[in-house]
Amino acid sequence: MAEKKDETFDVMDLAEYAKKQRWWNRVFGKNNSGPIAEKYSVATQLAIGGVTGWCAGFLFQKVGKLAASAVGGGFFLLQIANHTGYIKVDWKRVEHDVNKAKKQLKLNTEKPTKEVRTKVDEVHTFVKKNIVLTGGFAGGFLLGLAS
């Protein structure tokens, strides 16, 4: 007769485990089992990517217009203040600082840092694994920008 072994098992509450996971890890996958978006049909993946891309593109368009208006308006006000004599701009100093910043940027752009290379590799892997979802997102993003 076989001997009974006293084995203990941990009970895991799946509802609590799911609550602790970030939603983007559940959708796009963080572990080796793959994202749940892969488990849907191609049409569903395109729809998920298209809707999220459209939302991102629409928000990008609205925020971009607001930022461009704020920056352009700020420059416009500074030019008016300079022209009317409220402020005096030392253009030689501005030119010197811009040239100094250009030199620093040229030195730092020769080789990307390790963090940048790691993130680029992560994005590259994600795009390869989710090509249908990414294609839908790209199309939706362009439609969102256009609307």
PDB file of C-alpha atoms in Angstrom:
ATOM      1  CA  MET A   1       0.000   0.000   0.000  1.00  0.00           C
ATOM      2  CA  ALA A   2       1.251   3.467  -0.856  1.00  0.00           C
ATOM      3  CA  GLU A   3       2.213   5.744   1.957  1.00  0.00           C
ATOM      4  CA  LYS A   4       0.371   9.026   2.315  1.00  0.00           C
ATOM      5  CA  LYS A   5       2.582  12.067   2.383  1.00  0.00           C
ATOM      6  CA  ASP A   6       1.487  15.185   4.158  1.00  0.00           C
ATOM      7  CA  GLU A   7       1.896  17.813   1.482  1.00  0.00           C
ATOM      8  CA  THR A   8       0.980  21.398   2.111  1.00  0.00           C
ATOM      9  CA  PHE A   9      -0.188  23.722  -0.581  1.00  0.00           C
ATOM     10  CA  ASP A  10      -0.569  27.458  -0.530  1.00  0.00           C
ATOM     11  CA  VAL A  11      -4.022  28.646  -1.461  1.00  0.00           C
ATOM     12  CA  MET A  12      -3.908  31.549  -3.870  1.00  0.00           C
ATOM     13  CA  ASP A  13      -6.865  33.858  -4.301  1.00  0.00           C
ATOM     14  CA  LEU A  14      -6.873  34.598  -8.031  1.00  0.00           C
ATOM     15  CA  ALA A  15      -9.193  37.576  -7.674  1.00  0.00           C
ATOM     16  CA  GLU A  16      -6.751  39.287  -5.311  1.00  0.00           C
ATOM     17  CA  TYR A  17      -3.818  38.378  -7.547  1.00  0.00           C
ATOM     18  CA  ALA A  18      -5.574  39.893 -10.578  1.00  0.00           C
ATOM     19  CA  LYS A  19      -6.329  43.083  -8.634  1.00  0.00           C
ATOM     20  CA  LYS A  20      -2.634  43.510  -7.821  1.00  0.00           C
ATOM     21  CA  GLN A  21      -1.553  43.218 -11.475  1.00  0.00           C
ATOM     22  CA  ARG A  22      -1.358  46.352 -13.559  1.00  0.00           C
ATOM     23  CA  TRP A  23      -3.870  46.367 -16.363  1.00  0.00           C
ATOM     24  CA  TRP A  24      -1.269  47.022 -19.062  1.00  0.00           C
ATOM     25  CA  ASN A  25       0.713  43.976 -17.933  1.00  0.00           C
ATOM     26  CA  ARG A  26      -2.410  41.844 -18.266  1.00  0.00           C
ATOM     27  CA  VAL A  27      -3.209  43.199 -21.735  1.00  0.00           C
ATOM     28  CA  PHE A  28       0.262  43.553 -23.240  1.00  0.00           C
ATOM     29  CA  GLY A  29       2.088  40.905 -21.204  1.00  0.00           C
ATOM     30  CA  LYS A  30       5.054  41.201 -18.887  1.00  0.00           C
ATOM     31  CA  ASN A  31       5.849  37.533 -18.371  1.00  0.00           C
ATOM     32  CA  ASN A  32       6.743  34.706 -20.754  1.00  0.00           C
ATOM     33  CA  SER A  33       3.179  33.420 -21.110  1.00  0.00           C
ATOM     34  CA  GLY A  34       2.405  36.287 -23.484  1.00  0.00           C
ATOM     35  CA  PRO A  35      -0.191  39.022 -23.549  1.00  0.00           C
ATOM     36  CA  ILE A  36      -3.900  38.285 -23.435  1.00  0.00           C
ATOM     37  CA  ALA A  37      -4.350  40.359 -26.590  1.00  0.00           C
ATOM     38  CA  GLU A  38      -2.650  37.505 -28.490  1.00  0.00           C
ATOM     39  CA  LYS A  39      -5.507  35.235 -27.547  1.00  0.00           C
ATOM     40  CA  TYR A  40      -8.027  37.280 -29.554  1.00  0.00           C
ATOM     41  CA  SER A  41      -8.678  37.176 -33.274  1.00  0.00           C
ATOM     42  CA  VAL A  42      -6.796  39.425 -35.674  1.00  0.00           C
ATOM     43  CA  ALA A  43      -9.855  41.656 -36.112  1.00  0.00           C
ATOM     44  CA  THR A  44     -10.183  42.105 -32.350  1.00  0.00           C
ATOM     45  CA  GLN A  45      -6.483  42.900 -32.012  1.00  0.00           C
ATOM     46  CA  LEU A  46      -6.773  45.488 -34.780  1.00  0.00           C
ATOM     47  CA  ALA A  47      -9.824  46.992 -33.075  1.00  0.00           C
ATOM     48  CA  ILE A  48      -8.057  47.173 -29.685  1.00  0.00           C
ATOM     49  CA  GLY A  49      -4.995  48.765 -31.281  1.00  0.00           C
ATOM     50  CA  GLY A  50      -7.069  51.111 -33.433  1.00  0.00           C
ATOM     51  CA  VAL A  51      -9.217  52.406 -30.580  1.00  0.00           C
ATOM     52  CA  THR A  52      -6.277  52.942 -28.224  1.00  0.00           C
ATOM     53  CA  GLY A  53      -4.293  54.555 -31.059  1.00  0.00           C
ATOM     54  CA  TRP A  54      -7.152  56.877 -31.972  1.00  0.00           C
ATOM     55  CA  CYS A  55      -7.526  57.968 -28.325  1.00  0.00           C
ATOM     56  CA  ALA A  56      -3.785  58.580 -28.006  1.00  0.00           C
ATOM     57  CA  GLY A  57      -3.650  60.480 -31.315  1.00  0.00           C
ATOM     58  CA  PHE A  58      -6.645  62.632 -30.433  1.00  0.00           C
ATOM     59  CA  LEU A  59      -5.162  63.543 -27.033  1.00  0.00           C
ATOM     60  CA  PHE A  60      -1.749  64.151 -28.617  1.00  0.00           C
ATOM     61  CA  GLN A  61      -3.345  66.530 -31.117  1.00  0.00           C
ATOM     62  CA  LYS A  62      -5.236  68.513 -28.457  1.00  0.00           C
ATOM     63  CA  VAL A  63      -2.311  68.732 -26.030  1.00  0.00           C
ATOM     64  CA  GLY A  64       0.050  69.594 -28.899  1.00  0.00           C
ATOM     65  CA  LYS A  65      -2.127  72.491 -30.005  1.00  0.00           C
ATOM     66  CA  LEU A  66      -2.345  73.776 -26.447  1.00  0.00           C
ATOM     67  CA  ALA A  67       1.426  73.515 -25.927  1.00  0.00           C
ATOM     68  CA  ALA A  68       2.177  75.183 -29.264  1.00  0.00           C
ATOM     69  CA  SER A  69      -0.221  78.015 -28.447  1.00  0.00           C
ATOM     70  CA  ALA A  70       1.332  78.523 -25.018  1.00  0.00           C
ATOM     71  CA  VAL A  71       4.926  78.522 -26.308  1.00  0.00           C
ATOM     72  CA  GLY A  72       4.093  80.716 -29.309  1.00  0.00           C
ATOM     73  CA  GLY A  73       2.096  83.128 -27.163  1.00  0.00           C
ATOM     74  CA  GLY A  74       4.952  83.315 -24.661  1.00  0.00           C
ATOM     75  CA  PHE A  75       7.459  84.194 -27.385  1.00  0.00           C
ATOM     76  CA  PHE A  76       5.033  86.723 -28.828  1.00  0.00           C
ATOM     77  CA  LEU A  77       4.621  88.440 -25.443  1.00  0.00           C
ATOM     78  CA  LEU A  78       8.379  88.445 -24.878  1.00  0.00           C
ATOM     79  CA  GLN A  79       8.954  90.073 -28.273  1.00  0.00           C
ATOM     80  CA  ILE A  80       6.342  92.741 -27.532  1.00  0.00           C
ATOM     81  CA  ALA A  81       7.876  93.386 -24.109  1.00  0.00           C
ATOM     82  CA  ASN A  82      11.350  93.615 -25.651  1.00  0.00           C
ATOM     83  CA  HIS A  83      10.197  95.906 -28.464  1.00  0.00           C
ATOM     84  CA  THR A  84       8.337  98.276 -26.140  1.00  0.00           C
ATOM     85  CA  GLY A  85      11.284  98.467 -23.743  1.00  0.00           C
ATOM     86  CA  TYR A  86       9.860  96.593 -20.743  1.00  0.00           C
ATOM     87  CA  ILE A  87      12.726  94.107 -20.909  1.00  0.00           C
ATOM     88  CA  LYS A  88      16.197  94.209 -22.434  1.00  0.00           C
ATOM     89  CA  VAL A  89      17.589  91.006 -23.982  1.00  0.00           C
ATOM     90  CA  ASP A  90      21.343  90.490 -24.091  1.00  0.00           C
ATOM     91  CA  TRP A  91      21.482  88.772 -27.497  1.00  0.00           C
ATOM     92  CA  LYS A  92      25.243  88.141 -27.296  1.00  0.00           C
ATOM     93  CA  ARG A  93      24.740  86.172 -24.083  1.00  0.00           C
ATOM     94  CA  VAL A  94      21.802  84.252 -25.608  1.00  0.00           C
ATOM     95  CA  GLU A  95      23.947  83.324 -28.623  1.00  0.00           C
ATOM     96  CA  HIS A  96      26.822  82.244 -26.346  1.00  0.00           C
ATOM     97  CA  ASP A  97      24.510  80.041 -24.236  1.00  0.00           C
ATOM     98  CA  VAL A  98      22.904  78.473 -27.319  1.00  0.00           C
ATOM     99  CA  ASN A  99      26.303  77.632 -28.806  1.00  0.00           C
ATOM    100  CA  LYS A 100      27.415  76.130 -25.474  1.00  0.00           C
ATOM    101  CA  ALA A 101      24.260  73.992 -25.350  1.00  0.00           C
ATOM    102  CA  LYS A 102      24.853  72.825 -28.951  1.00  0.00           C
ATOM    103  CA  LYS A 103      28.366  71.659 -28.064  1.00  0.00           C
ATOM    104  CA  GLN A 104      27.092  69.728 -25.030  1.00  0.00           C
ATOM    105  CA  LEU A 105      24.371  68.066 -27.112  1.00  0.00           C
ATOM    106  CA  LYS A 106      26.884  67.022 -29.781  1.00  0.00           C
ATOM    107  CA  LEU A 107      29.114  65.426 -27.147  1.00  0.00           C
ATOM    108  CA  ASN A 108      26.259  63.510 -25.514  1.00  0.00           C
ATOM    109  CA  THR A 109      24.665  62.180 -28.705  1.00  0.00           C
ATOM    110  CA  GLU A 110      27.612  60.170 -29.968  1.00  0.00           C
ATOM    111  CA  LYS A 111      26.592  56.962 -28.152  1.00  0.00           C
ATOM    112  CA  PRO A 112      23.219  56.295 -26.513  1.00  0.00           C
ATOM    113  CA  THR A 113      23.199  55.352 -22.860  1.00  0.00           C
ATOM    114  CA  LYS A 114      22.535  51.830 -21.629  1.00  0.00           C
ATOM    115  CA  GLU A 115      19.059  52.775 -20.385  1.00  0.00           C
ATOM    116  CA  VAL A 116      18.075  54.101 -23.803  1.00  0.00           C
ATOM    117  CA  ARG A 117      19.366  50.971 -25.551  1.00  0.00           C
ATOM    118  CA  THR A 118      17.465  48.765 -23.086  1.00  0.00           C
ATOM    119  CA  LYS A 119      14.193  50.622 -23.648  1.00  0.00           C
ATOM    120  CA  VAL A 120      14.661  50.545 -27.430  1.00  0.00           C
ATOM    121  CA  ASP A 121      15.215  46.780 -27.251  1.00  0.00           C
ATOM    122  CA  GLU A 122      12.073  46.365 -25.101  1.00  0.00           C
ATOM    123  CA  VAL A 123      10.000  48.367 -27.599  1.00  0.00           C
ATOM    124  CA  HIS A 124      11.469  46.397 -30.506  1.00  0.00           C
ATOM    125  CA  THR A 125      10.582  43.087 -28.823  1.00  0.00           C
ATOM    126  CA  PHE A 126       7.070  44.322 -28.018  1.00  0.00           C
ATOM    127  CA  VAL A 127       6.454  45.417 -31.605  1.00  0.00           C
ATOM    128  CA  LYS A 128       7.676  42.069 -32.934  1.00  0.00           C
ATOM    129  CA  LYS A 129       5.412  40.105 -30.567  1.00  0.00           C
ATOM    130  CA  ASN A 130       2.345  42.309 -31.153  1.00  0.00           C
ATOM    131  CA  ILE A 131       2.647  43.337 -34.797  1.00  0.00           C
ATOM    132  CA  VAL A 132      -1.121  43.291 -35.434  1.00  0.00           C
ATOM    133  CA  LEU A 133      -1.896  45.299 -32.301  1.00  0.00           C
ATOM    134  CA  THR A 134       0.893  47.747 -33.113  1.00  0.00           C
ATOM    135  CA  GLY A 135      -0.331  48.174 -36.680  1.00  0.00           C
ATOM    136  CA  GLY A 136      -3.829  48.938 -35.436  1.00  0.00           C
ATOM    137  CA  PHE A 137      -2.419  51.405 -32.933  1.00  0.00           C
ATOM    138  CA  ALA A 138      -0.372  53.202 -35.608  1.00  0.00           C
ATOM    139  CA  GLY A 139      -3.366  53.512 -37.915  1.00  0.00           C
ATOM    140  CA  GLY A 140      -5.630  54.671 -35.081  1.00  0.00           C
ATOM    141  CA  PHE A 141      -3.022  57.177 -33.930  1.00  0.00           C
ATOM    142  CA  LEU A 142      -2.852  58.742 -37.386  1.00  0.00           C
ATOM    143  CA  LEU A 143      -6.649  58.865 -37.589  1.00  0.00           C
ATOM    144  CA  GLY A 144      -6.750  60.469 -34.140  1.00  0.00           C
ATOM    145  CA  LEU A 145      -4.288  63.120 -35.251  1.00  0.00           C
ATOM    146  CA  ALA A 146      -6.348  63.832 -38.342  1.00  0.00           C
ATOM    147  CA  SER A 147      -9.680  64.152 -36.509  1.00  0.00           C
TER     148      SER A 147
END
